[in-house]
Amino acid sequence: NGGDDIVFFDAGNAADVARAERFMNAHAERSCAATAPWVAQRYVECATVHGASVCPDEPKYKFHLRAHALVAGDASAYVHDDVVGLVASAPVRGRDSLRDLRAHATNHRVRARGAAAAREKSRDGEDSRADGDCTPPATHASLEDVCRAVSSSVPASEAAGRPGRLELCADRLRERIRAIAADAFAAARSKAGGAVGFVPIEGGSFELFGFDFLVDAETGEPRLLEVNADPSMAVFGAHAEGKRRCAALVRDVLSIALPRMETGRETREAEEEGEGEEAGGRELDRRNAFRKVWSARSRFSDPAEGRRRVKRLVSLTASLAARVALEGSG
């Protein structure tokens, strides 16, 4: 939600613990509930990159990776090779900067707000870098650019047995991202997972998801933060190269989704019989940057049955919502 209600606390600091309690109590009062839902996550000491300019104290900037995953039909999942690096708008200066959302939250809207605030300072005649911040590195970077910047800026942990600097491999990161995405879709589809709102249907349906990862500074492994069901294409940036990358992603989505819409049942039956997996898979690799990571057998022998069930589910949900709204207004 654009970084709203994301906060960072140091559990080892008594003042921070008291601040966290005050914050959560205030949120519970605003929500008019005895208890408010929260997700607590351990802070990931993630890899960082240098700023775009050379500063005496060599500030470091957090970043996260956005990978796009496509689900087509019921259900095949693909992950796109063009992974985007999104860099924070302010440098990390240790635990003392935990209150600075610009330094610790790396999503697109938080960065945009930070840049807008800096421009406002400049208009008022103030130095937009009066707090000592150096020029942030370019965001919307390619995975290869991020790996080069990290490899040149982050010392590896001697405790981990890697003297020198942390070296990241773009191909290795893509492999791990694909494996994590496959696990996520398999879990969402499983009965134990309760489907968690993931209801793929055959017959021309598709959906694009945005997977966000931090890169662990100790191991170089990607850590899944969240999955966005409505990912913003603004993560590619407004410059010409970003627009080109965004257009390529959309083209690759449609190259998978549209053939399924046109061929329908025949495409699904060919895949189930294993015919499209070899020749079709090689052709897919040649014409776009999506890689299939997971697939499942259709739950319905007739695609129309799947659509009827989803329509019925949506209708029941809408009726329940309307009833709750009427009772609340009464």
mmCIF file of C-alpha atoms in Angstrom:
data_model
loop_
_atom_site.group_PDB
_atom_site.id
_atom_site.type_symbol
_atom_site.label_atom_id
_atom_site.label_comp_id
_atom_site.label_asym_id
_atom_site.label_seq_id
_atom_site.Cartn_x
_atom_site.Cartn_y
_atom_site.Cartn_z
ATOM 1 C CA ASN A 1 0.000 0.000 0.000
ATOM 2 C CA GLY A 2 2.673 2.470 -1.018
ATOM 3 C CA GLY A 3 4.632 2.011 2.205
ATOM 4 C CA ASP A 4 1.761 3.102 4.461
ATOM 5 C CA ASP A 5 1.974 1.640 7.978
ATOM 6 C CA ILE A 6 5.366 0.037 7.330
ATOM 7 C CA VAL A 7 7.561 0.774 10.336
ATOM 8 C CA PHE A 8 10.966 -0.387 11.551
ATOM 9 C CA PHE A 9 11.933 -1.013 15.170
ATOM 10 C CA ASP A 10 14.991 -2.286 17.023
ATOM 11 C CA ALA A 11 13.803 -4.951 19.492
ATOM 12 C CA GLY A 12 17.027 -4.515 21.457
ATOM 13 C CA ASN A 13 16.334 -0.850 22.134
ATOM 14 C CA ALA A 14 13.964 -0.094 25.040
ATOM 15 C CA ALA A 15 12.905 3.252 23.582
ATOM 16 C CA ASP A 16 12.101 1.570 20.260
ATOM 17 C CA VAL A 17 10.060 -1.147 22.006
ATOM 18 C CA ALA A 18 7.996 1.535 23.756
ATOM 19 C CA ARG A 19 7.575 3.373 20.436
ATOM 20 C CA ALA A 20 6.354 0.155 18.773
ATOM 21 C CA GLU A 21 3.770 -0.423 21.526
ATOM 22 C CA ARG A 22 2.461 3.133 21.209
ATOM 23 C CA PHE A 23 2.234 2.811 17.446
ATOM 24 C CA MET A 24 0.315 -0.473 17.528
ATOM 25 C CA ASN A 25 -2.054 0.727 20.249
ATOM 26 C CA ALA A 26 -2.842 3.849 18.230
ATOM 27 C CA HIS A 27 -3.489 1.714 15.153
ATOM 28 C CA ALA A 28 -5.865 -0.548 17.118
ATOM 29 C CA GLU A 29 -7.821 2.493 18.294
ATOM 30 C CA ARG A 30 -8.102 3.861 14.745
ATOM 31 C CA SER A 31 -9.351 0.505 13.467
ATOM 32 C CA CYS A 32 -12.055 0.318 16.189
ATOM 33 C CA ALA A 33 -11.025 -3.245 16.969
ATOM 34 C CA ALA A 34 -9.806 -4.933 20.110
ATOM 35 C CA THR A 35 -6.941 -6.421 18.140
ATOM 36 C CA ALA A 36 -5.464 -5.213 14.854
ATOM 37 C CA PRO A 37 -3.790 -7.509 12.310
ATOM 38 C CA TRP A 38 -0.018 -7.198 12.095
ATOM 39 C CA VAL A 39 2.804 -8.974 10.323
ATOM 40 C CA ALA A 40 6.121 -8.931 12.175
ATOM 41 C CA GLN A 41 9.167 -9.795 10.101
ATOM 42 C CA ARG A 42 12.801 -10.037 11.084
ATOM 43 C CA TYR A 43 14.868 -7.288 9.495
ATOM 44 C CA VAL A 44 16.957 -8.709 6.660
ATOM 45 C CA GLU A 45 20.491 -7.334 6.588
ATOM 46 C CA CYS A 46 20.466 -6.977 2.840
ATOM 47 C CA ALA A 47 23.094 -6.227 0.255
ATOM 48 C CA THR A 48 23.530 -2.545 -0.639
ATOM 49 C CA VAL A 49 24.907 -0.448 -3.494
ATOM 50 C CA HIS A 50 26.950 2.782 -3.594
ATOM 51 C CA GLY A 51 25.458 6.150 -4.464
ATOM 52 C CA ALA A 52 25.891 7.716 -7.886
ATOM 53 C CA SER A 53 28.416 10.264 -6.603
ATOM 54 C CA VAL A 54 31.577 9.819 -4.564
ATOM 55 C CA CYS A 55 31.116 10.995 -0.981
ATOM 56 C CA PRO A 56 33.605 10.931 1.886
ATOM 57 C CA ASP A 57 31.568 8.539 4.026
ATOM 58 C CA GLU A 58 30.627 6.279 1.074
ATOM 59 C CA PRO A 59 26.887 5.935 1.812
ATOM 60 C CA LYS A 60 25.181 2.685 0.960
ATOM 61 C CA TYR A 61 21.649 2.243 -0.377
ATOM 62 C CA LYS A 62 19.232 -0.638 0.129
ATOM 63 C CA PHE A 63 17.476 -2.154 -2.857
ATOM 64 C CA HIS A 64 14.998 -4.886 -3.653
ATOM 65 C CA LEU A 65 14.341 -6.962 -6.750
ATOM 66 C CA ARG A 66 10.993 -7.099 -8.570
ATOM 67 C CA ALA A 67 10.357 -10.230 -10.632
ATOM 68 C CA HIS A 68 7.197 -10.645 -12.708
ATOM 69 C CA ALA A 69 5.402 -13.990 -12.782
ATOM 70 C CA LEU A 70 2.596 -14.921 -15.154
ATOM 71 C CA VAL A 71 -0.100 -17.528 -14.507
ATOM 72 C CA ALA A 72 -2.001 -18.696 -17.578
ATOM 73 C CA GLY A 73 -4.999 -20.987 -17.502
ATOM 74 C CA ASP A 74 -5.417 -23.643 -14.828
ATOM 75 C CA ALA A 75 -2.527 -23.418 -14.318
ATOM 76 C CA SER A 76 0.947 -22.810 -15.726
ATOM 77 C CA ALA A 77 3.299 -20.305 -14.119
ATOM 78 C CA TYR A 78 6.167 -18.451 -15.770
ATOM 79 C CA VAL A 79 8.810 -16.030 -14.436
ATOM 80 C CA HIS A 80 10.251 -13.250 -16.597
ATOM 81 C CA ASP A 81 14.004 -12.920 -16.967
ATOM 82 C CA ASP A 82 13.984 -9.105 -16.817
ATOM 83 C CA VAL A 83 14.249 -8.583 -13.046
ATOM 84 C CA VAL A 84 14.127 -4.927 -11.925
ATOM 85 C CA GLY A 85 16.332 -3.444 -9.195
ATOM 86 C CA LEU A 86 14.598 -0.728 -7.118
ATOM 87 C CA VAL A 87 16.914 1.391 -4.963
ATOM 88 C CA ALA A 88 15.981 3.366 -1.835
ATOM 89 C CA SER A 89 15.933 7.168 -2.036
ATOM 90 C CA ALA A 90 18.105 7.728 1.064
ATOM 91 C CA PRO A 91 21.219 5.959 2.357
ATOM 92 C CA VAL A 92 21.235 3.496 5.231
ATOM 93 C CA ARG A 93 23.112 4.899 8.236
ATOM 94 C CA GLY A 94 22.815 2.043 10.680
ATOM 95 C CA ARG A 95 20.105 1.451 13.266
ATOM 96 C CA ASP A 96 19.965 5.163 14.065
ATOM 97 C CA SER A 97 18.105 5.734 10.784
ATOM 98 C CA LEU A 98 15.269 3.265 11.403
ATOM 99 C CA ARG A 99 12.717 6.088 11.496
ATOM 100 C CA ASP A 100 13.704 7.180 7.988
ATOM 101 C CA LEU A 101 11.305 5.243 5.747
ATOM 102 C CA ARG A 102 13.160 6.447 2.649
ATOM 103 C CA ALA A 103 16.263 4.549 3.732
ATOM 104 C CA HIS A 104 14.672 1.257 4.770
ATOM 105 C CA ALA A 105 11.596 0.863 2.534
ATOM 106 C CA THR A 106 12.524 0.382 -1.092
ATOM 107 C CA ASN A 107 9.159 0.241 -2.846
ATOM 108 C CA HIS A 108 8.492 2.525 -5.791
ATOM 109 C CA ARG A 109 6.015 4.898 -4.146
ATOM 110 C CA VAL A 110 8.166 5.522 -1.058
ATOM 111 C CA ARG A 111 11.098 6.385 -3.323
ATOM 112 C CA ALA A 112 8.894 8.680 -5.430
ATOM 113 C CA ARG A 113 7.680 10.510 -2.316
ATOM 114 C CA GLY A 114 11.275 10.941 -1.145
ATOM 115 C CA ALA A 115 12.311 12.422 -4.483
ATOM 116 C CA ALA A 116 9.306 14.782 -4.450
ATOM 117 C CA ALA A 117 10.198 15.969 -0.924
ATOM 118 C CA ALA A 118 13.765 16.707 -2.060
ATOM 119 C CA ARG A 119 12.442 18.771 -4.978
ATOM 120 C CA GLU A 120 10.179 20.747 -2.628
ATOM 121 C CA LYS A 121 13.172 21.605 -0.435
ATOM 122 C CA SER A 122 15.022 22.893 -3.478
ATOM 123 C CA ARG A 123 12.062 25.097 -4.479
ATOM 124 C CA ASP A 124 12.018 26.622 -0.983
ATOM 125 C CA GLY A 125 15.653 27.606 -1.336
ATOM 126 C CA GLU A 126 16.957 24.917 0.977
ATOM 127 C CA ASP A 127 19.702 22.468 0.151
ATOM 128 C CA SER A 128 17.923 19.213 -0.689
ATOM 129 C CA ARG A 129 20.995 17.329 0.560
ATOM 130 C CA ALA A 130 21.458 19.319 3.757
ATOM 131 C CA ASP A 131 21.114 16.139 5.784
ATOM 132 C CA GLY A 132 24.291 14.780 4.217
ATOM 133 C CA ASP A 133 22.622 12.496 1.669
ATOM 134 C CA CYS A 134 24.551 11.968 -1.526
ATOM 135 C CA THR A 135 23.027 11.482 -4.939
ATOM 136 C CA PRO A 136 21.144 8.152 -4.896
ATOM 137 C CA PRO A 137 22.075 5.605 -7.538
ATOM 138 C CA ALA A 138 19.822 5.154 -10.526
ATOM 139 C CA THR A 139 16.826 2.987 -9.794
ATOM 140 C CA HIS A 140 14.896 0.726 -12.207
ATOM 141 C CA ALA A 141 18.217 -1.023 -12.860
ATOM 142 C CA SER A 142 18.708 -4.324 -14.647
ATOM 143 C CA LEU A 143 19.673 -7.361 -12.581
ATOM 144 C CA GLU A 144 23.140 -7.377 -14.159
ATOM 145 C CA ASP A 145 23.693 -3.722 -13.192
ATOM 146 C CA VAL A 146 22.626 -4.449 -9.619
ATOM 147 C CA CYS A 147 24.954 -7.441 -9.361
ATOM 148 C CA ARG A 148 27.904 -5.357 -10.566
ATOM 149 C CA ALA A 149 27.115 -2.524 -8.132
ATOM 150 C CA VAL A 150 26.725 -4.912 -5.189
ATOM 151 C CA SER A 151 29.849 -6.879 -6.033
ATOM 152 C CA SER A 152 31.870 -3.676 -6.009
ATOM 153 C CA SER A 153 30.457 -2.272 -2.779
ATOM 154 C CA VAL A 154 29.579 -4.952 -0.228
ATOM 155 C CA PRO A 155 32.272 -6.771 1.756
ATOM 156 C CA ALA A 156 31.572 -10.461 2.179
ATOM 157 C CA SER A 157 31.278 -11.879 5.676
ATOM 158 C CA GLU A 158 34.478 -13.467 6.946
ATOM 159 C CA ALA A 159 32.316 -15.513 9.330
ATOM 160 C CA ALA A 160 30.670 -17.052 6.274
ATOM 161 C CA GLY A 161 34.093 -18.134 5.050
ATOM 162 C CA ARG A 162 34.203 -15.742 2.105
ATOM 163 C CA PRO A 163 37.019 -13.227 2.491
ATOM 164 C CA GLY A 164 36.903 -10.323 0.078
ATOM 165 C CA ARG A 165 33.652 -9.098 -1.393
ATOM 166 C CA LEU A 166 30.204 -10.539 -1.948
ATOM 167 C CA GLU A 167 29.890 -11.623 -5.561
ATOM 168 C CA LEU A 168 26.397 -11.944 -7.008
ATOM 169 C CA CYS A 169 25.605 -13.890 -10.154
ATOM 170 C CA ALA A 170 22.553 -12.722 -12.124
ATOM 171 C CA ASP A 171 21.891 -16.174 -13.574
ATOM 172 C CA ARG A 172 22.098 -17.780 -10.124
ATOM 173 C CA LEU A 173 19.662 -15.204 -8.700
ATOM 174 C CA ARG A 174 17.218 -15.867 -11.522
ATOM 175 C CA GLU A 175 17.375 -19.601 -10.811
ATOM 176 C CA ARG A 176 16.615 -19.066 -7.130
ATOM 177 C CA ILE A 177 13.808 -16.588 -7.894
ATOM 178 C CA ARG A 178 12.205 -19.095 -10.274
ATOM 179 C CA ALA A 179 12.423 -21.859 -7.650
ATOM 180 C CA ILE A 180 10.873 -19.677 -4.933
ATOM 181 C CA ALA A 181 8.061 -18.569 -7.254
ATOM 182 C CA ALA A 182 7.315 -22.204 -8.145
ATOM 183 C CA ASP A 183 7.088 -23.086 -4.446
ATOM 184 C CA ALA A 184 4.763 -20.131 -3.812
ATOM 185 C CA PHE A 185 2.340 -21.121 -6.576
ATOM 186 C CA ALA A 186 2.388 -24.764 -5.529
ATOM 187 C CA ALA A 187 1.568 -23.753 -1.941
ATOM 188 C CA ALA A 188 -1.227 -21.424 -3.074
ATOM 189 C CA ARG A 189 -2.766 -24.174 -5.189
ATOM 190 C CA SER A 190 -2.575 -26.838 -2.462
ATOM 191 C CA LYS A 191 -5.575 -27.744 -0.331
ATOM 192 C CA ALA A 192 -3.522 -27.055 2.804
ATOM 193 C CA GLY A 193 -3.015 -23.501 1.571
ATOM 194 C CA GLY A 194 -6.747 -22.932 1.288
ATOM 195 C CA ALA A 195 -6.199 -21.499 -2.231
ATOM 196 C CA VAL A 196 -5.569 -18.058 -0.548
ATOM 197 C CA GLY A 197 -7.615 -16.317 -3.218
ATOM 198 C CA PHE A 198 -5.649 -17.944 -6.042
ATOM 199 C CA VAL A 199 -8.323 -19.331 -8.380
ATOM 200 C CA PRO A 200 -6.855 -19.953 -11.855
ATOM 201 C CA ILE A 201 -9.320 -21.066 -14.522
ATOM 202 C CA GLU A 202 -8.835 -22.531 -17.966
ATOM 203 C CA GLY A 203 -10.091 -21.028 -21.212
ATOM 204 C CA GLY A 204 -8.046 -17.880 -21.810
ATOM 205 C CA SER A 205 -7.535 -16.560 -18.277
ATOM 206 C CA PHE A 206 -4.208 -15.130 -17.134
ATOM 207 C CA GLU A 207 -2.822 -12.942 -14.361
ATOM 208 C CA LEU A 208 0.481 -11.140 -13.801
ATOM 209 C CA PHE A 209 2.039 -11.078 -10.309
ATOM 210 C CA GLY A 210 4.939 -9.047 -8.900
ATOM 211 C CA PHE A 211 7.365 -10.905 -6.605
ATOM 212 C CA ASP A 212 9.565 -8.712 -4.379
ATOM 213 C CA PHE A 213 12.878 -9.972 -2.977
ATOM 214 C CA LEU A 214 15.674 -8.673 -0.763
ATOM 215 C CA VAL A 215 19.169 -10.079 -1.255
ATOM 216 C CA ASP A 216 20.746 -11.353 1.969
ATOM 217 C CA ALA A 217 24.100 -9.639 2.583
ATOM 218 C CA GLU A 218 25.534 -12.757 4.263
ATOM 219 C CA THR A 219 24.556 -15.439 1.758
ATOM 220 C CA GLY A 220 23.647 -13.573 -1.422
ATOM 221 C CA GLU A 221 20.344 -15.479 -1.447
ATOM 222 C CA PRO A 222 17.059 -13.788 -2.432
ATOM 223 C CA ARG A 223 14.483 -13.523 0.390
ATOM 224 C CA LEU A 224 10.820 -13.268 -0.644
ATOM 225 C CA LEU A 225 9.111 -10.191 0.831
ATOM 226 C CA GLU A 226 5.662 -10.241 -0.759
ATOM 227 C CA VAL A 227 3.635 -11.096 -3.846
ATOM 228 C CA ASN A 228 1.660 -8.295 -5.488
ATOM 229 C CA ALA A 229 -1.521 -9.322 -7.296
ATOM 230 C CA ASP A 230 -1.732 -5.966 -9.115
ATOM 231 C CA PRO A 231 1.893 -4.971 -9.841
ATOM 232 C CA SER A 232 2.602 -1.432 -11.024
ATOM 233 C CA MET A 233 4.412 -1.128 -14.343
ATOM 234 C CA ALA A 234 5.933 2.121 -13.041
ATOM 235 C CA VAL A 235 8.741 0.035 -11.545
ATOM 236 C CA PHE A 236 10.426 0.125 -14.971
ATOM 237 C CA GLY A 237 10.773 3.919 -14.849
ATOM 238 C CA ALA A 238 9.595 6.677 -17.187
ATOM 239 C CA HIS A 239 12.794 6.904 -19.270
ATOM 240 C CA ALA A 240 13.036 5.453 -22.775
ATOM 241 C CA GLU A 241 14.821 2.264 -21.694
ATOM 242 C CA GLY A 242 12.244 1.619 -18.969
ATOM 243 C CA LYS A 243 9.396 2.042 -21.440
ATOM 244 C CA ARG A 244 11.091 -0.396 -23.806
ATOM 245 C CA ARG A 245 11.473 -2.998 -21.040
ATOM 246 C CA CYS A 246 7.849 -2.527 -19.955
ATOM 247 C CA ALA A 247 6.618 -2.941 -23.535
ATOM 248 C CA ALA A 248 8.708 -6.108 -23.896
ATOM 249 C CA LEU A 249 7.129 -7.576 -20.757
ATOM 250 C CA VAL A 250 3.599 -6.822 -21.981
ATOM 251 C CA ARG A 251 4.433 -8.324 -25.378
ATOM 252 C CA ASP A 252 5.745 -11.480 -23.715
ATOM 253 C CA VAL A 253 2.612 -11.760 -21.536
ATOM 254 C CA LEU A 254 0.360 -11.566 -24.577
ATOM 255 C CA SER A 255 2.470 -13.999 -26.593
ATOM 256 C CA ILE A 256 1.585 -16.628 -23.978
ATOM 257 C CA ALA A 257 -1.953 -15.502 -23.117
ATOM 258 C CA LEU A 258 -3.339 -14.841 -26.604
ATOM 259 C CA PRO A 259 -2.462 -18.227 -28.139
ATOM 260 C CA ARG A 260 -4.275 -19.846 -25.212
ATOM 261 C CA MET A 261 -7.326 -17.688 -25.887
ATOM 262 C CA GLU A 262 -7.283 -18.632 -29.573
ATOM 263 C CA THR A 263 -6.622 -22.371 -29.226
ATOM 264 C CA GLY A 264 -8.462 -22.978 -25.939
ATOM 265 C CA ARG A 265 -9.064 -26.617 -25.096
ATOM 266 C CA GLU A 266 -6.745 -27.982 -27.801
ATOM 267 C CA THR A 267 -3.742 -26.222 -26.256
ATOM 268 C CA ARG A 268 -4.522 -27.629 -22.810
ATOM 269 C CA GLU A 269 -4.971 -31.168 -24.093
ATOM 270 C CA ALA A 270 -1.690 -31.021 -26.021
ATOM 271 C CA GLU A 271 0.153 -29.892 -22.875
ATOM 272 C CA GLU A 272 -1.418 -32.644 -20.778
ATOM 273 C CA GLU A 273 -0.230 -35.210 -23.313
ATOM 274 C CA GLY A 274 3.267 -33.740 -23.220
ATOM 275 C CA GLU A 275 3.242 -32.545 -26.828
ATOM 276 C CA GLY A 276 3.801 -28.846 -26.206
ATOM 277 C CA GLU A 277 6.425 -29.233 -23.502
ATOM 278 C CA GLU A 278 9.420 -29.941 -25.766
ATOM 279 C CA ALA A 279 8.867 -28.281 -29.151
ATOM 280 C CA GLY A 280 6.494 -25.634 -27.802
ATOM 281 C CA GLY A 281 8.751 -24.914 -24.834
ATOM 282 C CA ARG A 282 11.776 -24.354 -27.064
ATOM 283 C CA GLU A 283 9.769 -22.058 -29.327
ATOM 284 C CA LEU A 284 8.592 -20.082 -26.279
ATOM 285 C CA ASP A 285 12.193 -19.599 -25.142
ATOM 286 C CA ARG A 286 13.138 -18.204 -28.538
ATOM 287 C CA ARG A 287 10.433 -15.586 -28.715
ATOM 288 C CA ASN A 288 10.164 -14.205 -25.178
ATOM 289 C CA ALA A 289 11.867 -13.991 -21.796
ATOM 290 C CA PHE A 290 9.342 -15.942 -19.710
ATOM 291 C CA ARG A 291 10.436 -19.318 -18.322
ATOM 292 C CA LYS A 292 7.928 -21.914 -17.185
ATOM 293 C CA VAL A 293 8.499 -22.768 -13.515
ATOM 294 C CA TRP A 294 5.387 -24.719 -12.496
ATOM 295 C CA SER A 295 2.257 -26.297 -13.888
ATOM 296 C CA ALA A 296 -0.676 -28.319 -12.564
ATOM 297 C CA ARG A 297 -3.302 -30.528 -14.137
ATOM 298 C CA SER A 298 -6.634 -28.809 -14.650
ATOM 299 C CA ARG A 299 -9.170 -29.319 -11.867
ATOM 300 C CA PHE A 300 -12.042 -29.270 -14.360
ATOM 301 C CA SER A 301 -12.532 -31.499 -17.381
ATOM 302 C CA ASP A 302 -14.615 -28.745 -18.962
ATOM 303 C CA PRO A 303 -13.246 -25.134 -18.880
ATOM 304 C CA ALA A 304 -16.820 -23.825 -18.799
ATOM 305 C CA GLU A 305 -17.364 -25.620 -15.476
ATOM 306 C CA GLY A 306 -14.407 -23.782 -13.952
ATOM 307 C CA ARG A 307 -15.791 -20.440 -15.097
ATOM 308 C CA ARG A 308 -19.248 -21.289 -13.717
ATOM 309 C CA ARG A 309 -17.798 -22.111 -10.311
ATOM 310 C CA VAL A 310 -15.797 -18.899 -10.156
ATOM 311 C CA LYS A 311 -18.847 -16.884 -11.254
ATOM 312 C CA ARG A 312 -20.886 -18.534 -8.484
ATOM 313 C CA LEU A 313 -18.157 -17.779 -5.914
ATOM 314 C CA VAL A 314 -17.999 -14.110 -6.955
ATOM 315 C CA SER A 315 -21.794 -13.844 -6.803
ATOM 316 C CA LEU A 316 -21.920 -15.294 -3.277
ATOM 317 C CA THR A 317 -19.133 -12.981 -2.124
ATOM 318 C CA ALA A 318 -20.913 -9.932 -3.559
ATOM 319 C CA SER A 319 -24.185 -10.919 -1.877
ATOM 320 C CA LEU A 320 -22.458 -11.347 1.473
ATOM 321 C CA ALA A 321 -20.714 -7.972 1.144
ATOM 322 C CA ALA A 322 -23.993 -6.248 0.286
ATOM 323 C CA ARG A 323 -25.731 -7.845 3.280
ATOM 324 C CA VAL A 324 -22.961 -6.749 5.654
ATOM 325 C CA ALA A 325 -23.095 -3.201 4.238
ATOM 326 C CA LEU A 326 -26.866 -3.015 4.709
ATOM 327 C CA GLU A 327 -26.652 -4.287 8.290
ATOM 328 C CA GLY A 328 -23.912 -1.800 9.069
ATOM 329 C CA SER A 329 -25.876 1.142 7.671
ATOM 330 C CA GLY A 330 -29.000 0.071 9.578
#
